CSV table of C-alpha atoms in Angstrom, one decimal:
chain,number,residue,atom,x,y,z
A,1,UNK,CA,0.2,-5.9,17.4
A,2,UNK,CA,-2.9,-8.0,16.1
A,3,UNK,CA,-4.6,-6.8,13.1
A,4,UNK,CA,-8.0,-4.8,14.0
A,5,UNK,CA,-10.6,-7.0,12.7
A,6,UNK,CA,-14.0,-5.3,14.2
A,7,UNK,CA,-16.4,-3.5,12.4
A,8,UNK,CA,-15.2,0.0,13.9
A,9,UNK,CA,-11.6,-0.7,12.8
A,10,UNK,CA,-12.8,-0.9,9.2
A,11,UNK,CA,-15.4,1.8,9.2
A,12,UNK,CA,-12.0,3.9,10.8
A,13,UNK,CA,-10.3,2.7,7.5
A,14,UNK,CA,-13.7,3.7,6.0
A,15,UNK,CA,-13.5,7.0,7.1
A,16,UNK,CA,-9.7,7.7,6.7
A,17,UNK,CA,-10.5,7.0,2.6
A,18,UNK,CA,-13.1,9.5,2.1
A,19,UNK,CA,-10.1,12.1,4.3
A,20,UNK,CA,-6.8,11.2,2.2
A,21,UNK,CA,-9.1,10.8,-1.2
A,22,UNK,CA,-10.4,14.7,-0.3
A,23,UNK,CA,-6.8,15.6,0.2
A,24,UNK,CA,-5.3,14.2,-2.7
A,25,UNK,CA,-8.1,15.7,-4.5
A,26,UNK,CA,-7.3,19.6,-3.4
A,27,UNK,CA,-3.3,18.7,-4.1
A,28,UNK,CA,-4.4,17.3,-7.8
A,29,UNK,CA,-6.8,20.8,-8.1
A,30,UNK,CA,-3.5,22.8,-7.2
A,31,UNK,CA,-1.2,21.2,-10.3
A,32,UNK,CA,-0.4,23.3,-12.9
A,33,UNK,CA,-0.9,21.7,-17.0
A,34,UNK,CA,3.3,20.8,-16.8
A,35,UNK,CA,3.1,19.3,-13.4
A,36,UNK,CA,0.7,16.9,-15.1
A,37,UNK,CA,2.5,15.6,-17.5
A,38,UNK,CA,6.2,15.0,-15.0
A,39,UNK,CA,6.8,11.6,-14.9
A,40,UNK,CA,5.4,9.9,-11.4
A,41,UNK,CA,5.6,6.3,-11.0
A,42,UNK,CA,8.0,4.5,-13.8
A,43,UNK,CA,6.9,5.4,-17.2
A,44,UNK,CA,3.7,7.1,-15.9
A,45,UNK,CA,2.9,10.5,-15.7
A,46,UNK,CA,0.8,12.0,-12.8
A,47,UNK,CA,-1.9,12.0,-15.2
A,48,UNK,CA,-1.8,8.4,-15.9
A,49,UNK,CA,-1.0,7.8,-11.9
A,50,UNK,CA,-4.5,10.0,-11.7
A,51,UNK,CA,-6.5,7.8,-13.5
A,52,UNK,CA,-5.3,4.7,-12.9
A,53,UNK,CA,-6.6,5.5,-9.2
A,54,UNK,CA,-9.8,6.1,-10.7
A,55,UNK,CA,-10.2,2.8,-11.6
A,56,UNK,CA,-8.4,0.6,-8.5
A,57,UNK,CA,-11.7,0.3,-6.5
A,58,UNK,CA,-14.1,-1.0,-8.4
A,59,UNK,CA,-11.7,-3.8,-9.4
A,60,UNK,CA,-10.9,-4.5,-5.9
A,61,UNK,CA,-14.6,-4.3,-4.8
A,62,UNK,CA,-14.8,-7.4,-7.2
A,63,UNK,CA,-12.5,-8.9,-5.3
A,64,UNK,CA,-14.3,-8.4,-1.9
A,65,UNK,CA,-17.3,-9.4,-3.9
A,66,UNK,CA,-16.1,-12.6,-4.8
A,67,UNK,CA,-14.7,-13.4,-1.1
A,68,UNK,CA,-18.3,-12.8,0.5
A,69,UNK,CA,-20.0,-15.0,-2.2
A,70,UNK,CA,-17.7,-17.7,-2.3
A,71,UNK,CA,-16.4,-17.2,-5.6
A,72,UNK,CA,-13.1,-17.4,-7.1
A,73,UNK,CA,-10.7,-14.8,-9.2
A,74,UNK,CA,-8.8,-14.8,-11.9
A,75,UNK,CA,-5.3,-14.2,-10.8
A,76,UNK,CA,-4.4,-11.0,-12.0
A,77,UNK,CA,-0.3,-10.3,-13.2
A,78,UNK,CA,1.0,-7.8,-13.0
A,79,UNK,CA,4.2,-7.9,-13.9
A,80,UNK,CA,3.3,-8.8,-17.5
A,81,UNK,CA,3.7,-5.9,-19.7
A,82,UNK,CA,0.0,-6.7,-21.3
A,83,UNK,CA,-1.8,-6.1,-18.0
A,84,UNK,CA,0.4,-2.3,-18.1
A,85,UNK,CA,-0.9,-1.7,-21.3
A,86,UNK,CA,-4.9,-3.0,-20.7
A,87,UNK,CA,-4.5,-0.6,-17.8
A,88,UNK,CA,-3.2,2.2,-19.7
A,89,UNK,CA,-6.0,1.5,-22.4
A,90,UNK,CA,-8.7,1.8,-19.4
A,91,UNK,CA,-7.5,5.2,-18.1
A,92,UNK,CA,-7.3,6.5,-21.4
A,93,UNK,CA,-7.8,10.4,-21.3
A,94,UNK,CA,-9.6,13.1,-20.0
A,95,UNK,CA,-9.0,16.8,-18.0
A,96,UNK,CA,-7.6,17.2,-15.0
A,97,UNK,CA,-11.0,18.4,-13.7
A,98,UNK,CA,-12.5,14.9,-14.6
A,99,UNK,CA,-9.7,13.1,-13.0
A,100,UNK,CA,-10.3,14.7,-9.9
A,101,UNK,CA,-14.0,14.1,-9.9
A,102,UNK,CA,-13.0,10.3,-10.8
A,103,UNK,CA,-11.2,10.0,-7.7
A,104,UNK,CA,-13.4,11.4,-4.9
A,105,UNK,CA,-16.2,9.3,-6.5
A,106,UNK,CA,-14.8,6.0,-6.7
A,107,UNK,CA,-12.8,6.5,-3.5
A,108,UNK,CA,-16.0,7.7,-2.2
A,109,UNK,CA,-18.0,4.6,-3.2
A,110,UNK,CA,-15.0,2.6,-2.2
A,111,UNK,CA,-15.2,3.7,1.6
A,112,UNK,CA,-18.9,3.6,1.2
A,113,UNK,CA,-18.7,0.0,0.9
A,114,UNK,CA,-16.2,-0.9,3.5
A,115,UNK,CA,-18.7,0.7,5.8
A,116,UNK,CA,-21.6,-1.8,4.6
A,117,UNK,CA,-19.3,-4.9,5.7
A,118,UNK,CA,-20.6,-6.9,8.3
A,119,UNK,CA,-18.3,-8.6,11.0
A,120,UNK,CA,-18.7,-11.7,9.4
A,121,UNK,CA,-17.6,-11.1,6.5
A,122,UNK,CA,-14.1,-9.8,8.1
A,123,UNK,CA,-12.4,-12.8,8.4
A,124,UNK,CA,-12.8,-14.2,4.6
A,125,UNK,CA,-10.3,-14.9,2.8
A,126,UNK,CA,-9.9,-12.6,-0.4
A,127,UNK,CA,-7.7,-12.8,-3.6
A,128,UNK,CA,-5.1,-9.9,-4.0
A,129,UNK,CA,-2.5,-10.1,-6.5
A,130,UNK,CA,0.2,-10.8,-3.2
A,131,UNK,CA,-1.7,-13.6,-1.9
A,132,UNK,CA,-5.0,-14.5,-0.4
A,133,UNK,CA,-5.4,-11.9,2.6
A,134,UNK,CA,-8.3,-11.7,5.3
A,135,UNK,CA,-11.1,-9.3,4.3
A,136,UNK,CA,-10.3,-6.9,7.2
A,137,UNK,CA,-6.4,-6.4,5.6
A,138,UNK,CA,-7.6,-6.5,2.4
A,139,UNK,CA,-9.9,-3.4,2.6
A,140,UNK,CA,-7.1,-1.5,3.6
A,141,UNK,CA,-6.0,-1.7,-0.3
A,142,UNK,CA,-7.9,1.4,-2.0
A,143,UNK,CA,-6.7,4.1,1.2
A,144,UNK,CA,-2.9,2.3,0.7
A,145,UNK,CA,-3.5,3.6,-3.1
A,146,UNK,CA,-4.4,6.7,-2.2
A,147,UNK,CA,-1.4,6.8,0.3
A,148,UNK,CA,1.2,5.3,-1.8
A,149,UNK,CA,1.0,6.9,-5.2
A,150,UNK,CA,-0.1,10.3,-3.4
A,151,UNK,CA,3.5,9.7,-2.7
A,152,UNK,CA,4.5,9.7,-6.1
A,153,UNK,CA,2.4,12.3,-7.0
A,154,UNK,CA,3.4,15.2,-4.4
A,155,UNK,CA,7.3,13.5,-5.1
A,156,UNK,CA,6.7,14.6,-9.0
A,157,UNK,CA,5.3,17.9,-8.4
A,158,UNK,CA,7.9,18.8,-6.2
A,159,UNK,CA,5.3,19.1,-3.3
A,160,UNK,CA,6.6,17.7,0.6
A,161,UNK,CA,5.7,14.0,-0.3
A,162,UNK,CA,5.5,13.2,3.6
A,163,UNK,CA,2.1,12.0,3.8
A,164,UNK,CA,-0.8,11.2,6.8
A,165,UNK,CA,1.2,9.5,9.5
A,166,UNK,CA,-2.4,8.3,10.8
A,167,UNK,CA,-3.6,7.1,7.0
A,168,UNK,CA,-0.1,5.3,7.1
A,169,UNK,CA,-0.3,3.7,10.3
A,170,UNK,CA,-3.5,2.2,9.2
A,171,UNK,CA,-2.3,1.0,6.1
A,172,UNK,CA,1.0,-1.0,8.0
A,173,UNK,CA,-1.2,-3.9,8.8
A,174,UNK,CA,-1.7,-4.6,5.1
A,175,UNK,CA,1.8,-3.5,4.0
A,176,UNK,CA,3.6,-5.9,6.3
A,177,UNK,CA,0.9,-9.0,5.1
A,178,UNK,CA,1.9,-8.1,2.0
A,179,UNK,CA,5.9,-7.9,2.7
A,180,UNK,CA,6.7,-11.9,2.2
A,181,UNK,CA,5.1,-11.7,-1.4
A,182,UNK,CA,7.8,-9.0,-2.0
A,183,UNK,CA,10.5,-11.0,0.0
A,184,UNK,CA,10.0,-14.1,-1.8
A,185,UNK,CA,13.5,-14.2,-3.3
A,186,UNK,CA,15.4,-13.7,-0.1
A,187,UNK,CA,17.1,-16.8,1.0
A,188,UNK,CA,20.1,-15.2,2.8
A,189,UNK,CA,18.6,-14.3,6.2
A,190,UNK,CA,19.6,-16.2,9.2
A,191,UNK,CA,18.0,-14.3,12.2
A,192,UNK,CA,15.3,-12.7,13.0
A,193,UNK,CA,15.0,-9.1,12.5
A,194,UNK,CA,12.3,-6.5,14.0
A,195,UNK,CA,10.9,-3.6,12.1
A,196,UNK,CA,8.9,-1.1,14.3
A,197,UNK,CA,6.7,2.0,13.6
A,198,UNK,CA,5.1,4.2,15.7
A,199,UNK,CA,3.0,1.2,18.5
A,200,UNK,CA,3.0,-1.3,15.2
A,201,UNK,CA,5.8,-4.0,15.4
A,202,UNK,CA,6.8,-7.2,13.5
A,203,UNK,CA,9.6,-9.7,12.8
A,204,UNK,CA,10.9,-10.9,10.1
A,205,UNK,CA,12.5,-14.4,10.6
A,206,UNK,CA,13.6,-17.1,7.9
A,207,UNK,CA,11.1,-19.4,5.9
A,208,UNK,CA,11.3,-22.2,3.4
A,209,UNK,CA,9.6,-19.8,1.0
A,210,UNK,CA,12.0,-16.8,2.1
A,211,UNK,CA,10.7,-14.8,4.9
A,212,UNK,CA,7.9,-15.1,7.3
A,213,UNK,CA,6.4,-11.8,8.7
A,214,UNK,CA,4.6,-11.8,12.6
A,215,UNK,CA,3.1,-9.6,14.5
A,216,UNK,CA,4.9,-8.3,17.6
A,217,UNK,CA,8.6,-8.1,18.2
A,218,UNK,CA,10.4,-11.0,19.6
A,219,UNK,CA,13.7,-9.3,21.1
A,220,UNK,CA,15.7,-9.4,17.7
A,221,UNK,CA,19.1,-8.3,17.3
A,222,UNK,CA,18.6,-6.0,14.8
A,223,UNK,CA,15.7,-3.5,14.9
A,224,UNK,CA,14.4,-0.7,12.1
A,225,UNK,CA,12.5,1.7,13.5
A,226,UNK,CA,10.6,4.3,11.2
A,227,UNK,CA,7.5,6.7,11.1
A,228,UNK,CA,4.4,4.7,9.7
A,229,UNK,CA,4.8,6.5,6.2
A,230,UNK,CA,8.5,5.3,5.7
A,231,UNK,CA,7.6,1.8,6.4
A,232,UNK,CA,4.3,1.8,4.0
A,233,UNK,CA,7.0,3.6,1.5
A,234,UNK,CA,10.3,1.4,2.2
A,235,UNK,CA,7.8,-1.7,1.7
A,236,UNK,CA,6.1,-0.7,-1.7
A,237,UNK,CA,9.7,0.5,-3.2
A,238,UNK,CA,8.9,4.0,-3.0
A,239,UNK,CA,12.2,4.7,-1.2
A,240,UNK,CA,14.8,2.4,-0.5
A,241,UNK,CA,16.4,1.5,3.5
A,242,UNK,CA,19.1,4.5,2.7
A,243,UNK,CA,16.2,6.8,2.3
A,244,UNK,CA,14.5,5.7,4.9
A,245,UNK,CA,17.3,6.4,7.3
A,246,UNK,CA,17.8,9.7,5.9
A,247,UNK,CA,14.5,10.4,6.3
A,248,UNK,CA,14.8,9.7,9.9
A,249,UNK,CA,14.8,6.2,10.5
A,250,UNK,CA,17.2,4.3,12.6
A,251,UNK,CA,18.7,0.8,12.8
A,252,UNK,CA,19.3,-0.4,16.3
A,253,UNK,CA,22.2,-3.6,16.4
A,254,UNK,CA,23.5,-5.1,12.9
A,255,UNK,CA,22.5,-2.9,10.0
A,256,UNK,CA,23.7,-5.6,7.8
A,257,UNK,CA,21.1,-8.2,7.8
A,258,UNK,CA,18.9,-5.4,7.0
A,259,UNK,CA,20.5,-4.0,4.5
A,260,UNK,CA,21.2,-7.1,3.0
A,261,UNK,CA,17.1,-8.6,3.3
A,262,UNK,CA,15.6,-5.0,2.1
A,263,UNK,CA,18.2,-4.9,-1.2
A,264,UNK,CA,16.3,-8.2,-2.0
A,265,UNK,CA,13.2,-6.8,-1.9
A,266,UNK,CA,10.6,-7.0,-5.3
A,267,UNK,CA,7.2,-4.9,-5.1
A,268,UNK,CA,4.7,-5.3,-7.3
């Protein structure tokens, strides 16, 4: 499948942020004082998760900034313990109530934005801390937030963490641009392999610089087929290919190659 580049693919992705921001909104209003404090993704609670979404898209919007006015970045990592604890010193603390306000605003003003851009500006390349990504993937980063640690929010609080299969399946195109950044240690794959959800496809085939990710499938002998959500989730380390499978997945042909690729795999 080619990625959606046109202005009415992004204003979609536009309007599927204000939706998923909204409804992790009303499952944040629903948390009781203890289900605030559980532990939701590593060290950090589902306050901390909270806030630290308050404060993803106004640094990204820098980023799309910089790509329509030519300007570089700063390479952002973050891996290094310093970064965790600069972001930790940023979300700082505050009531639930103002967390919640914090996140329909600036996912509000985030999709507000995306709806400005201009069909030139679509095909710019734009820093991410994965590698340099076309504008048109790269605005898909603030609804894969919202996606992705909703996830780890609704896991904590015991909630069904299944989320939006349509917010999902717009958030693929960027999770599988992102997926050689994560694969960059494999080494040990030696055929293609296919990986399908819902009408999305791609294969996975060996690089020099460990896997290269296409769109399309390409008749590979061994095929993972998921819901969107699994993939988006199996591909940011949320769950791992076992969970997936129990969650419904399926491998068609050798499950070993793709067990063996997605044990390799390192998210940011």
């Amino acid at each position: 499948m080619a990625v959606p580049t046109a202005v009415p693919d992004v204003q979609y992705v536009a309007a599927l942020t204000r939706r998923e921001s909204e409804s992790l909104a009303g499952v944040l209003e629903g948390l009781t004082a203890e289900q605030w404090r559980l532990p939701a993704c590593g060290d950090w609670t589902v306050d901390q998760v909270s806030g630290h979404l308050g404060i993803v898209p106004s640094s990204v919007q820098q980023w799309y900034d910089a790509a329509i006015e030519g300007e570089e970045v700063e390479p952002l990592d973050m891996r290094d313990p310093e970064f965790q604890e600069t972001q930790l010193d940023m979300i700082g603390e505050a009531d639930p109530e103002d967390r919640v306000a914090g996140v329909r605003y600036a996912y509000g003003a985030a999709a507000d934005y995306v709806d400005e851009l201009g069909a030139a500006s679509l095909d710019l390349p734009t820093y991410t801390p994965e590698g340099m990504l076309p504008l048109s993937l790269a605005v898909r980063i603030s609804l894969s937030e919202l996606f992705v640690h909703g996830f780890d929010i609704r896991r904590a609080a015991g909630l069904d963490d299944r989320g939006d299969q349509e917010v999902a399946a717009a958030v693929l195109p960027h999770a599988a641009a992102v997926l050689p950044s994560f694969l960059a240690g494999a080494r040990d794959l030696v055929a293609p392999v296919e990986l399908v959800a819902g009408d999305q496809s791609w294969t996975l085939a060996p690089s020099t610089g460990g896997v290269a990710v296409t769109d399309g499938g390409q008749g590979a002998r061994s095929t993972l087929r998921l819901d969107p959500g699994e993939l988006v989730l199996l591909v940011w380390g949320r769950i791992t290919l076992a969970d997936a499978l129990a969650r419904g997945g399926r491998i068609d042909g050798d499950a070993a190659s793709l067990e063996s690729l997605f044990a390799q795999l390192d998210p940011l």
